[in-house]
Coordinates of C-alpha atoms in Angstrom, one line a residue:
M739 CA 18.3 21.4 -24.8
A740 CA 18.2 20.3 -21.2
K741 CA 16.8 16.8 -20.4
E742 CA 13.3 16.6 -19.0
W743 CA 13.5 15.9 -15.3
F744 CA 12.4 12.3 -15.6
A745 CA 15.0 11.4 -18.2
S746 CA 17.8 12.4 -15.8
W747 CA 16.3 11.1 -12.6
F748 CA 14.9 7.7 -13.8
N749 CA 18.2 6.9 -15.4
S750 CA 20.2 7.7 -12.3
P751 CA 21.5 5.0 -10.0
Y752 CA 20.2 7.1 -7.0
Y753 CA 16.6 6.5 -8.1
N754 CA 16.9 2.8 -7.3
L755 CA 18.8 3.6 -4.1
L756 CA 16.1 6.0 -2.8
Y757 CA 13.2 3.7 -3.6
Q758 CA 14.8 0.4 -2.7
H759 CA 12.0 -0.1 -0.2
R760 CA 9.5 -0.7 -3.0
D761 CA 9.5 -4.5 -2.6
F762 CA 8.2 -7.2 -4.8
A763 CA 5.7 -8.4 -2.2
E764 CA 3.6 -5.3 -2.6
A765 CA 3.7 -5.5 -6.4
E766 CA 2.7 -9.2 -6.3
T767 CA -0.2 -8.6 -3.9
F768 CA -1.6 -5.8 -6.1
I769 CA -1.3 -7.9 -9.3
L770 CA -3.0 -10.9 -7.7
N771 CA -5.8 -8.7 -6.5
L772 CA -6.1 -7.2 -10.0
I773 CA -6.2 -10.6 -11.7
A774 CA -8.8 -11.9 -9.3
H775 CA -11.0 -8.8 -10.0
L776 CA -10.5 -8.6 -13.8
S777 CA -10.7 -12.4 -14.4
P778 CA -8.9 -12.1 -17.8
S779 CA -8.9 -15.1 -20.1
R780 CA -5.5 -16.8 -20.8
N781 CA -5.1 -15.3 -24.2
C782 CA -5.4 -11.7 -23.0
T783 CA -2.5 -9.3 -23.6
F784 CA -1.2 -6.8 -21.1
M785 CA 0.8 -3.6 -21.5
D786 CA 2.6 -2.3 -18.4
L787 CA 3.0 1.4 -19.3
A788 CA 5.9 3.1 -17.6
C789 CA 6.9 -0.3 -16.2
G790 CA 10.1 0.8 -14.5
R791 CA 12.2 -2.2 -13.4
G792 CA 9.4 -4.5 -14.5
R793 CA 8.2 -5.9 -11.2
H794 CA 4.4 -5.7 -12.0
A795 CA 5.0 -7.0 -15.5
Y796 CA 7.0 -9.9 -14.1
F797 CA 4.2 -11.0 -11.8
L798 CA 1.6 -10.6 -14.5
N799 CA 3.7 -12.9 -16.7
E800 CA 4.1 -15.4 -13.8
Q801 CA 0.3 -15.7 -13.9
G802 CA 0.5 -16.9 -17.5
Y803 CA -0.2 -13.8 -19.5
R804 CA 1.6 -12.2 -22.4
V805 CA 3.0 -8.9 -21.2
T806 CA 5.0 -6.0 -22.8
G807 CA 6.5 -3.4 -20.6
L808 CA 7.2 0.1 -21.9
D809 CA 9.3 2.8 -20.3
L810 CA 11.2 5.9 -21.3
S811 CA 14.2 5.0 -19.2
E812 CA 16.9 3.0 -20.9
E813 CA 18.4 2.1 -17.5
R814 CA 15.2 0.8 -16.1
I815 CA 14.4 -1.2 -19.2
A816 CA 17.9 -2.7 -19.1
E817 CA 17.2 -3.9 -15.6
A818 CA 13.7 -5.2 -16.5
R819 CA 15.0 -7.3 -19.3
R820 CA 16.5 -9.7 -16.8
F821 CA 12.9 -11.1 -16.6
A822 CA 12.4 -11.3 -20.3
N823 CA 11.2 -14.5 -22.0
D824 CA 9.1 -15.5 -25.0
S825 CA 5.9 -14.0 -23.4
L826 CA 7.4 -11.1 -21.6
N827 CA 9.4 -8.3 -23.3
F828 CA 10.4 -4.8 -22.5
Q829 CA 10.9 -1.8 -24.8
V830 CA 12.1 1.8 -24.5
H831 CA 9.1 4.0 -25.4
D832 CA 7.9 7.5 -24.7
M833 CA 4.2 7.3 -23.6
R834 CA 3.5 10.5 -25.7
E835 CA 4.1 8.4 -28.8
P836 CA 1.5 6.0 -30.2
F837 CA 1.7 2.5 -28.8
P838 CA 2.4 -0.6 -31.0
G839 CA -0.5 -3.1 -31.5
K840 CA -3.8 -3.6 -29.7
W841 CA -4.2 -4.6 -26.1
N842 CA -6.8 -6.2 -23.8
F843 CA -5.4 -4.4 -20.7
I844 CA -3.1 -1.4 -20.4
L845 CA -1.8 -0.8 -16.8
N846 CA -0.3 2.4 -15.6
L847 CA 0.7 1.8 -12.0
F848 CA 2.4 3.5 -9.0
T849 CA 1.9 7.1 -10.0
S850 CA 3.5 6.9 -13.4
F851 CA 1.3 9.6 -14.9
G852 CA 1.1 13.4 -14.8
Y853 CA 4.9 13.9 -15.3
F854 CA 4.5 16.6 -17.9
D855 CA 4.1 20.4 -17.3
E856 CA 1.3 20.8 -19.8
I857 CA -2.0 19.0 -19.2
E858 CA -2.4 18.5 -22.9
E859 CA 0.7 16.2 -23.0
N860 CA -1.0 14.0 -20.3
L861 CA -4.1 14.0 -22.5
V862 CA -2.1 12.7 -25.4
V863 CA -1.0 9.7 -23.3
L864 CA -4.7 8.9 -22.6
E865 CA -5.6 9.3 -26.2
N866 CA -2.8 6.8 -27.1
V867 CA -4.2 4.4 -24.5
C868 CA -7.7 4.7 -26.0
R869 CA -6.4 4.0 -29.5
A870 CA -4.4 1.0 -28.4
L871 CA -7.2 -0.8 -26.5
H872 CA -9.3 -3.5 -28.0
P873 CA -13.0 -2.5 -28.2
K874 CA -13.7 -4.3 -24.8
G875 CA -10.3 -3.6 -23.4
M876 CA -9.6 -1.8 -20.1
M877 CA -7.1 0.7 -18.7
V878 CA -6.1 0.5 -15.0
L879 CA -4.5 3.8 -13.9
D880 CA -3.1 3.9 -10.3
F881 CA -2.4 7.4 -9.0
L882 CA -1.8 9.1 -5.6
N883 CA -4.9 10.4 -3.9
V884 CA -4.0 14.1 -4.0
P885 CA -6.0 15.4 -0.9
V886 CA -4.5 12.8 1.3
V887 CA -1.0 13.4 0.0
L888 CA -1.2 17.1 0.4
A889 CA -2.6 16.8 4.0
G890 CA 0.4 14.6 5.0
L891 CA 3.1 16.3 2.9
V892 CA 6.5 16.3 4.7
P893 CA 8.3 19.5 3.7
A894 CA 11.8 18.2 4.2
E895 CA 13.7 15.1 5.2
I896 CA 17.2 13.6 5.1
K897 CA 18.0 9.9 4.3
E898 CA 21.3 8.3 5.0
I899 CA 21.8 5.2 2.8
G900 CA 25.2 3.7 3.3
Q901 CA 27.7 6.5 2.4
V902 CA 25.1 8.4 0.4
R903 CA 23.2 11.3 2.0
I904 CA 19.9 12.4 0.3
K905 CA 18.1 15.6 1.1
I906 CA 14.5 15.9 0.0
H907 CA 12.4 19.0 -0.1
R908 CA 8.7 18.9 -1.1
R909 CA 6.6 21.8 -2.3
I910 CA 3.5 22.6 -4.3
Q911 CA 4.0 25.0 -7.2
N912 CA 1.7 25.8 -10.2
G913 CA -0.4 22.7 -9.6
M914 CA 2.6 20.4 -9.4
I915 CA 3.8 18.3 -6.4
I916 CA 7.6 18.9 -6.6
K917 CA 10.3 16.9 -4.9
D918 CA 13.8 18.5 -5.0
I919 CA 16.5 15.9 -4.4
R920 CA 20.1 16.6 -3.5
V921 CA 22.5 13.7 -3.4
N922 CA 25.8 13.9 -1.6
D923 CA 28.0 10.9 -2.5
Q924 CA 31.7 10.9 -1.7
D925 CA 32.1 14.7 -1.8
K926 CA 30.2 14.9 -5.0
V927 CA 26.8 16.6 -5.2
Y928 CA 24.0 15.8 -7.7
D929 CA 20.7 17.6 -8.0
F930 CA 17.5 15.9 -9.3
Q931 CA 13.8 16.6 -9.2
E932 CA 10.5 14.8 -9.3
R933 CA 7.4 16.5 -10.6
V934 CA 3.9 15.2 -10.8
Q935 CA 0.7 17.1 -11.5
A936 CA -1.7 17.2 -8.6
I937 CA -4.6 15.8 -10.6
G938 CA -7.7 15.2 -8.6
H939 CA -10.7 12.9 -9.3
D940 CA -12.8 15.5 -11.2
Q941 CA -9.8 16.5 -13.3
F942 CA -9.1 12.9 -14.2
V943 CA -12.7 12.3 -15.2
E944 CA -12.6 15.3 -17.5
L945 CA -9.3 14.1 -19.1
F946 CA -10.8 10.6 -19.6
R947 CA -13.9 12.2 -21.2
R948 CA -11.7 14.1 -23.7
A949 CA -9.7 11.0 -24.5
N950 CA -12.9 9.0 -25.1
L951 CA -12.6 6.9 -21.9
E952 CA -15.0 6.5 -19.1
V953 CA -14.6 5.3 -15.5
Q954 CA -16.2 1.9 -14.7
E955 CA -14.9 1.5 -11.1
L956 CA -12.7 3.1 -8.5
W957 CA -10.4 1.5 -5.9
G958 CA -8.8 3.3 -3.0
D959 CA -5.9 1.0 -2.3
Y960 CA -4.0 -2.1 -3.5
Q961 CA -6.4 -4.4 -1.6
G962 CA -9.3 -3.4 -3.7
N963 CA -11.2 -1.3 -1.2
S964 CA -13.6 1.4 -2.4
W965 CA -12.2 4.8 -3.0
R966 CA -12.9 7.5 -0.3
A967 CA -11.8 11.0 -1.2
E968 CA -10.8 12.0 2.3
S969 CA -8.9 8.9 3.4
S970 CA -7.8 6.5 0.6
P971 CA -4.1 6.4 0.0
R972 CA -4.5 5.8 -3.8
I973 CA -7.1 6.5 -6.5
I974 CA -7.2 3.5 -9.0
F975 CA -9.3 4.0 -12.1
F976 CA -10.7 1.2 -14.2
C977 CA -11.6 2.7 -17.6
R978 CA -13.0 1.5 -20.9
T979 CA -13.5 3.3 -24.2
R980 CA -16.7 5.2 -24.5
K981 CA -19.4 3.7 -26.7

């Protein structure tokens, strides 16, 4: 059976190369803004779901909180574990499988949702989140703002990074935003793909309802500004379980 696209791409060294511009300063600013807004007590626990290399989990832990980062990619988890300590750990985990324990906050950041072809698989993730939250817990889900992304979609580009040439083609197909990635490295060619469902605000609200979650608040960017459908770069949901 062929690997799912994210298993191949996220474990590739070219993933880090392409996204090396994702700096720690942006992650730190977002986490500090979240902490200021959420005002969690010192004994609160955080899960960083689809944590990647662990940059958000690291800054959460730096603020004094116990954090567990989960990610499907063994390569990304191996990188993240350089930050591990007694109150910060990282585990390989498929978000479609139930999560261990109960959590005060579950964060899913930087468009780490909507990877699956079937909407029901994405619903399973939200159901797992709901079951893993403490009764007064909160999920924060950070996603791209689909109308803005589609309006500014660049169909093709080429990036030259050292000796590596990366061709990127973007398209919309069957409700998915698809990025085809061809890497040329020392006369070898590798093909990868990124796929994310183009889930809009109303679709998210319906998914949350089905998973027994409800939206408490919306941000439109990492600075905490209110969400505007036509102009915000992000859509950041703050959700609790429905009573």
